[in-house]
Tab-separated table of C-alpha atoms and ligand atoms in Angstrom:
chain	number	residue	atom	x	y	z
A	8	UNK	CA	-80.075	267.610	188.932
A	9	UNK	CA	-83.717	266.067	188.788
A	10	UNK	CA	-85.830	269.607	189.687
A	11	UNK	CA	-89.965	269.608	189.636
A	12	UNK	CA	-90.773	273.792	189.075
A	13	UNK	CA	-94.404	273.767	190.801
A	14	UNK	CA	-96.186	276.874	190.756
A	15	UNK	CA	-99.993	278.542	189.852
A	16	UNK	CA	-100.569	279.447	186.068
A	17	UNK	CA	-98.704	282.687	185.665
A	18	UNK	CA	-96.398	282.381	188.135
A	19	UNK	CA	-93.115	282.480	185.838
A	20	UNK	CA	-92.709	279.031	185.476
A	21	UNK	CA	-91.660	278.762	182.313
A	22	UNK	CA	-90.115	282.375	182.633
A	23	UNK	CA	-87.842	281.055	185.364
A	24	UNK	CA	-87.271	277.726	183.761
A	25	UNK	CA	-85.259	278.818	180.719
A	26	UNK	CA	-83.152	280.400	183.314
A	27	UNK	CA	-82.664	277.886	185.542
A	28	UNK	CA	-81.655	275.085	182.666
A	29	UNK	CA	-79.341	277.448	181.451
A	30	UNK	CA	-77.630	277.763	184.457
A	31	UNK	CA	-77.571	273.924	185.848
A	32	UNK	CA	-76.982	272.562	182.064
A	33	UNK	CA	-80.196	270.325	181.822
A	34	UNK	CA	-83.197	270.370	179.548
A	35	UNK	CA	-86.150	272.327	180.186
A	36	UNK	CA	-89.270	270.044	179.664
A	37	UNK	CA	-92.581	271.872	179.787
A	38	UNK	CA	-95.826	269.587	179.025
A	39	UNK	CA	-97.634	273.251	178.184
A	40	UNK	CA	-95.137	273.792	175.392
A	41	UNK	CA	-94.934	269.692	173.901
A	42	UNK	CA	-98.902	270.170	174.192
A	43	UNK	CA	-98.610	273.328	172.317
A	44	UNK	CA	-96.110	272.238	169.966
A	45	UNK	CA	-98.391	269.415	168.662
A	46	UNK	CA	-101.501	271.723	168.183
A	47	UNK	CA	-99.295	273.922	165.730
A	48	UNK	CA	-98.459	270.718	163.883
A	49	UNK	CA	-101.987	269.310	163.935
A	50	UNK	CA	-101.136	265.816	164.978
A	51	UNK	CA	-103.910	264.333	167.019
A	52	UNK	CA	-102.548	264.437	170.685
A	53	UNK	CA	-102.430	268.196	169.960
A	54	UNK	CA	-106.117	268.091	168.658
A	55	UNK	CA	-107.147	266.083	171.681
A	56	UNK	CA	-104.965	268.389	174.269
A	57	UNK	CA	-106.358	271.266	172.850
A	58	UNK	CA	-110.113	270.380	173.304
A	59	UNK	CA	-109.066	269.994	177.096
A	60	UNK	CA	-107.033	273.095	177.009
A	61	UNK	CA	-109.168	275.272	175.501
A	62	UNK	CA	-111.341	274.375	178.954
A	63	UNK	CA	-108.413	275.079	181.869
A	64	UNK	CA	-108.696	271.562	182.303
A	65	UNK	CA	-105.906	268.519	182.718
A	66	UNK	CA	-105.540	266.953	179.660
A	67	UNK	CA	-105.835	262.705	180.363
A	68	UNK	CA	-102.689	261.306	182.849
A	69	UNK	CA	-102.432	258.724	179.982
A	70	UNK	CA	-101.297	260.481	177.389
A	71	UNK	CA	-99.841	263.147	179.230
A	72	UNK	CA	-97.196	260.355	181.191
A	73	UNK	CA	-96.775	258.511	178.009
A	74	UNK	CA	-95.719	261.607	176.141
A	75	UNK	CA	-93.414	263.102	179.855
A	76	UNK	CA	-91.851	259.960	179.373
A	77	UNK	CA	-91.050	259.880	176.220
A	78	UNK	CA	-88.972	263.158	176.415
A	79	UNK	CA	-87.646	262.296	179.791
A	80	UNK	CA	-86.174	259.228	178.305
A	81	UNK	CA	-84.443	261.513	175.306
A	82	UNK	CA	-80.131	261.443	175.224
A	83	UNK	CA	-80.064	265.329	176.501
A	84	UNK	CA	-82.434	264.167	179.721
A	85	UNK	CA	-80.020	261.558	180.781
A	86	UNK	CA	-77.596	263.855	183.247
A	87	UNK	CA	-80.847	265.780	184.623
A	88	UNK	CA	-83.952	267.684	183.692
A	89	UNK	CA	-86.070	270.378	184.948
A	90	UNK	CA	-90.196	269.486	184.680
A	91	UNK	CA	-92.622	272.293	184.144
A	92	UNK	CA	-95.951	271.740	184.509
A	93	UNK	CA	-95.231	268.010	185.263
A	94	UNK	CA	-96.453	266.545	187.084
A	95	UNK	CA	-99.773	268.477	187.822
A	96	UNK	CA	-101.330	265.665	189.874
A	97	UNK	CA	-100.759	263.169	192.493
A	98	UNK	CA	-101.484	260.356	189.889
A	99	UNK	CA	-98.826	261.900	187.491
A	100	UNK	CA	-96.164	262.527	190.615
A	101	UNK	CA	-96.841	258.651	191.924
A	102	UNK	CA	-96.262	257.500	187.668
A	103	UNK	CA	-93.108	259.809	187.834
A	104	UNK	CA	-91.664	258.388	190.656
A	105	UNK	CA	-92.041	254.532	189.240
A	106	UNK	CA	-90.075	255.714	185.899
A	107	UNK	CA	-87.316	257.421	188.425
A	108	UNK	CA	-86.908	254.073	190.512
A	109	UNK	CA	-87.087	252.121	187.160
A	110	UNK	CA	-84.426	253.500	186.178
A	111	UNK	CA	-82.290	253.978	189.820
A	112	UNK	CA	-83.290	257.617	190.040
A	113	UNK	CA	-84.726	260.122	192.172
A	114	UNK	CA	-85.428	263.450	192.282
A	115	UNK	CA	-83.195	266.304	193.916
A	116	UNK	CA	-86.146	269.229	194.448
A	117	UNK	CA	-89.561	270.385	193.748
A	118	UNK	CA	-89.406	274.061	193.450
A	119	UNK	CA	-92.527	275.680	194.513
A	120	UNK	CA	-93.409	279.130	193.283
A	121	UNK	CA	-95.827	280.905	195.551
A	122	UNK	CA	-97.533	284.492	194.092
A	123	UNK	CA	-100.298	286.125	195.263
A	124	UNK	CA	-103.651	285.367	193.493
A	125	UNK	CA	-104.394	288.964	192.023
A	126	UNK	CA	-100.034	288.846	190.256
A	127	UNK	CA	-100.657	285.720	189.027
A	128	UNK	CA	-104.102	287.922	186.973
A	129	UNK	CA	-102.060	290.504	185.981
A	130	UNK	CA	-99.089	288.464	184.667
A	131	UNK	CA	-101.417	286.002	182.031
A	132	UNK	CA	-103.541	289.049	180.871
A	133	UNK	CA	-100.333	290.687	179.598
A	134	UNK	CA	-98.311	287.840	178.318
A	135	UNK	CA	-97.508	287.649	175.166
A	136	UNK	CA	-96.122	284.216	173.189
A	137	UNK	CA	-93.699	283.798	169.972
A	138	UNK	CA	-95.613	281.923	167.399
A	139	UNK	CA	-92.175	280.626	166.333
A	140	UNK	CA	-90.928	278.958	169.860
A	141	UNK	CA	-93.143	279.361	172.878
A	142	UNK	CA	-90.016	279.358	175.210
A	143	UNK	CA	-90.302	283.170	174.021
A	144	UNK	CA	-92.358	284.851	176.577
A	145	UNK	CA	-92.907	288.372	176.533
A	146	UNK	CA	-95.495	291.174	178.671
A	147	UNK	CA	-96.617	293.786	177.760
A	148	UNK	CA	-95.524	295.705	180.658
A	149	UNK	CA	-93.011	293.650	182.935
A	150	UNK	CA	-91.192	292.068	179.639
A	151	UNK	CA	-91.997	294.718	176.789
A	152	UNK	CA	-90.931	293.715	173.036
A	153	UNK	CA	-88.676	296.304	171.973
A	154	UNK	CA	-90.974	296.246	168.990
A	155	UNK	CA	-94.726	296.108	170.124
A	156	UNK	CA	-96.083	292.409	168.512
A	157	UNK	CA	-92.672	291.054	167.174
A	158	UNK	CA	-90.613	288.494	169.248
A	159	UNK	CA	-87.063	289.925	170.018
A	160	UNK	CA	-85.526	286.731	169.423
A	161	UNK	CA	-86.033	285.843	166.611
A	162	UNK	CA	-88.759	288.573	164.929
A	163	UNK	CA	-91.783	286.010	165.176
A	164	UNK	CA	-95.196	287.239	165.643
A	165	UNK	CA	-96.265	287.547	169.249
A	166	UNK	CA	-99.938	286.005	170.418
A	167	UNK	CA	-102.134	285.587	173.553
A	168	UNK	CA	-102.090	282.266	174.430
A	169	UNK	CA	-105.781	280.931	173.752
A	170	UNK	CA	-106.286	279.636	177.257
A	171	UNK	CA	-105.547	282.908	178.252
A	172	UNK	CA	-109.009	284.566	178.612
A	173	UNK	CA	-110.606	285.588	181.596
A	174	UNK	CA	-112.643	282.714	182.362
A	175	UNK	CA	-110.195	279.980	180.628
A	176	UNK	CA	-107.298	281.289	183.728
A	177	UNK	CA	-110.170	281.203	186.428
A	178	UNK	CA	-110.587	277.385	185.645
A	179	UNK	CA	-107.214	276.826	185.504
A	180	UNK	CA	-106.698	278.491	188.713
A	181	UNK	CA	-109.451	276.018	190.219
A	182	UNK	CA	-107.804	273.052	189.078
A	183	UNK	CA	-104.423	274.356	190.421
A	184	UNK	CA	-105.930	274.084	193.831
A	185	UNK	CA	-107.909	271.118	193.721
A	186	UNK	CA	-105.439	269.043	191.684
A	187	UNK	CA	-102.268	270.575	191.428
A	188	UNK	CA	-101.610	271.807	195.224
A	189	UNK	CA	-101.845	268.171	196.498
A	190	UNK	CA	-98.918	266.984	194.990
A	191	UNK	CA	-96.902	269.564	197.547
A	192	UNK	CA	-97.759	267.995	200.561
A	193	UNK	CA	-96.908	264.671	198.469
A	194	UNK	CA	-93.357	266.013	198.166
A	195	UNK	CA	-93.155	267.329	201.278
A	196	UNK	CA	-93.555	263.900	202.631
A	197	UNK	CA	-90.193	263.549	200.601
A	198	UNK	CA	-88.474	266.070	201.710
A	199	UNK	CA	-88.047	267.916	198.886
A	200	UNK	CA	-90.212	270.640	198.244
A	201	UNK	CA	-88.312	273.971	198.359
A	202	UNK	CA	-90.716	276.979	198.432
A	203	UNK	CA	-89.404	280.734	197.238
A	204	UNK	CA	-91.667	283.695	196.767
A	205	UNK	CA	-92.037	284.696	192.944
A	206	UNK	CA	-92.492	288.424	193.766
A	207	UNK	CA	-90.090	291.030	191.988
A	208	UNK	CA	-87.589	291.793	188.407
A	209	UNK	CA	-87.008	288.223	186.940
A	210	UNK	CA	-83.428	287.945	187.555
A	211	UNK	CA	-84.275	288.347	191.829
A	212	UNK	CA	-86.105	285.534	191.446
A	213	UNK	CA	-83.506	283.100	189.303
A	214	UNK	CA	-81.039	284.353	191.886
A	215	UNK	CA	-83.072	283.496	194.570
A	216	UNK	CA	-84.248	279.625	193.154
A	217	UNK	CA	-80.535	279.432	192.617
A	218	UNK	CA	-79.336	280.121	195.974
A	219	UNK	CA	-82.587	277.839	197.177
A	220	UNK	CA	-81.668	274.889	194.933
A	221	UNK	CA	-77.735	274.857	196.020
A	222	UNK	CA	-78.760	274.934	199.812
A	223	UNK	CA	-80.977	271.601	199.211
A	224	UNK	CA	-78.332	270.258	197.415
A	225	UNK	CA	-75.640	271.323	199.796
A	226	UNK	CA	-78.049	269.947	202.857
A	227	UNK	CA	-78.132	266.248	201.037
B	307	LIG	P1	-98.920	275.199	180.933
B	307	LIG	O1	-98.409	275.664	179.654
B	307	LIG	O2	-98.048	274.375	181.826
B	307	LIG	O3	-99.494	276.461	181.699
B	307	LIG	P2	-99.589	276.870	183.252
B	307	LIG	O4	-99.070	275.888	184.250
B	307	LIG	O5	-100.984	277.294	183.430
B	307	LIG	O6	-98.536	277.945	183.379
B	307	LIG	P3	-98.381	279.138	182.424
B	307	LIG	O7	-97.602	278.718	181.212
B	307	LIG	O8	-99.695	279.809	182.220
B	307	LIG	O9	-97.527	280.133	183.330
B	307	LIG	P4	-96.036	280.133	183.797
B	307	LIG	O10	-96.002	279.837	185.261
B	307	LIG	O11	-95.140	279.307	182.923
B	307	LIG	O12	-95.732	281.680	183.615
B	307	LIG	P5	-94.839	282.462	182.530
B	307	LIG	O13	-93.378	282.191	182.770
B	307	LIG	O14	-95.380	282.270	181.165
B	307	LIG	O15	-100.261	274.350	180.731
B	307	LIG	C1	-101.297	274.785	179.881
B	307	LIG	C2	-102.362	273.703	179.790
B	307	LIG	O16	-101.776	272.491	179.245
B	307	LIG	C3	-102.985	273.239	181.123
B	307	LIG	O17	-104.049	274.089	181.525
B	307	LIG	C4	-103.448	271.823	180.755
B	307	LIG	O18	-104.642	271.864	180.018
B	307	LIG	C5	-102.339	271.322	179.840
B	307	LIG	N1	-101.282	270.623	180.575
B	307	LIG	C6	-99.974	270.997	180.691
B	307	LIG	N2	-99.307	270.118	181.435
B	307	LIG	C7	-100.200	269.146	181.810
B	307	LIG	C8	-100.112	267.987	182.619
B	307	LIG	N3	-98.958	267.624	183.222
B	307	LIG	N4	-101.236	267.230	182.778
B	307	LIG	C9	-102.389	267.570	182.170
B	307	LIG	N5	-102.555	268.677	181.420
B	307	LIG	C10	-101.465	269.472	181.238
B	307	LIG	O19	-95.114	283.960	183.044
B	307	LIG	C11	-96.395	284.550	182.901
B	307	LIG	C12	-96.244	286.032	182.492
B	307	LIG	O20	-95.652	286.743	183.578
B	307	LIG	C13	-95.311	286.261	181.287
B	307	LIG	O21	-95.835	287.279	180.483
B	307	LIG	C14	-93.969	286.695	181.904
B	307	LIG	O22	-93.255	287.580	181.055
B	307	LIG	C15	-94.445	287.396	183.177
B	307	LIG	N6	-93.499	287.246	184.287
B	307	LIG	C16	-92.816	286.129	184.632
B	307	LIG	N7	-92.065	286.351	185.727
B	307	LIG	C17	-92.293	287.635	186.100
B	307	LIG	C18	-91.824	288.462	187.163
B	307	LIG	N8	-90.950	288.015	188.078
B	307	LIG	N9	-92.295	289.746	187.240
B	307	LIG	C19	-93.174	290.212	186.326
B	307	LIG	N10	-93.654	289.473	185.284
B	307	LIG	C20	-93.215	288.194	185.185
């Protein structure tokens, strides 16, 4: 399956995500985290992401489609893939959908997280990242560490995210609406945007983009 995960900052899309790949056997492929892993490494796309990051804002469609491509394109992409935090615009959707018909595909669903304004507040002010792999996502109260500070995975140190200050997430939120939200209606002109509430434990939620996912699929 071909699956856009759509959702406001904090919503649990990257929570969800490692989930959901699991489950459907396809890569996870989260912009946030390639951005992220490039700052730690110091290469210049990460120094130029994080000057826009740093700010809530987009970082460039350029180099953001050039590098979404790239890793679309990988050997463990080739069967399906599930995009997080890709596209975030329409300009990025209308790019995506020329690689897809370049190369005879389409997409099956754009998953579309909704959670209340004041949840999606209380989730980034208590998350907690693994410096060693950002795919480990902790809170300090919904997900607690069993150790407070050390990644249960794999013992790593856990952070807050820079872009995780008060006024950082309030940007981010703005550009959700003004930039992000369009590309809904863009998919729902498709037909494919499939829209589950984000409320309650984790595992509710995976069970209930699961069940959502297999009735598209079963409807096509
Ligand atoms: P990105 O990393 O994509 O961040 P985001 O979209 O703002 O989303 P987040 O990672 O903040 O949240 P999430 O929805 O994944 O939530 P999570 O699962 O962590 O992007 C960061 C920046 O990179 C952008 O601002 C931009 O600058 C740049 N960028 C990235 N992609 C780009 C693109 N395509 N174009 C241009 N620029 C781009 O969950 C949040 C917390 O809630 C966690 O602590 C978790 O434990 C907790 N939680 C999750 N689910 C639940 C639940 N059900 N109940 C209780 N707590 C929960």
């Amino acid at each position: 399956m071909r699956i856009v995960l759509v959702g406001p900052p904090g919503a649990g899309k990257g929570t969800q995500a490692a989930f959901l790949a699991k489950n459907l056997s396809i890569p996870h492929i989260s912009t946030g985290d390639l951005f992220r892993a490039n700052i730690s490494k110091q290469t210049e796309l990460g120094k130029l992401a994080k000057s826009y990051m740093d700010k809530g804002e987009l970082v460039p469609d350029e180099v953001t489609i050039a590098m979404a491509k790239d890793r679309m394109e990988q050997p463990d992409a080739e069967q399906g893939f599930l995009l997080d935090g890709f596209p975030r615009n329409v300009s990025q959707a209308e790019a995506l959908d020329v690689t897809l018909q370049d190369e005879s595909m389409n997409l099956d669903a754009v998953l579309d997280l909704e959670v209340p304004e004041d949840e999606v507040v209380k989730r980034i002010a208590g998350r907690r990242i693994c410096r060693n792999d950002s795919a480990h996502v902790f809170h300090v109260t919904y997900k607690k560490p069993k150790q407070e500070g050390v990644c249960d995975a794999c013992g790593g140190e856990l952070y807050q995210r820079d872009d995780d200050s008060e006024e950082t997430v309030r940007k981010r939120l703005e550009v959700y609406h003004t930039q992000t939200e369009p590309i809904i209606d863009y998919y729902k002109a498709q037909g494919l945007v499939v829209t589950i509430s984000a409320l309650g434990p984790v595992e509710e939620v995976t069970q209930r983009a699961m069940e959502a996912l297999k009735r598209e699929d079963d409807d096509k």
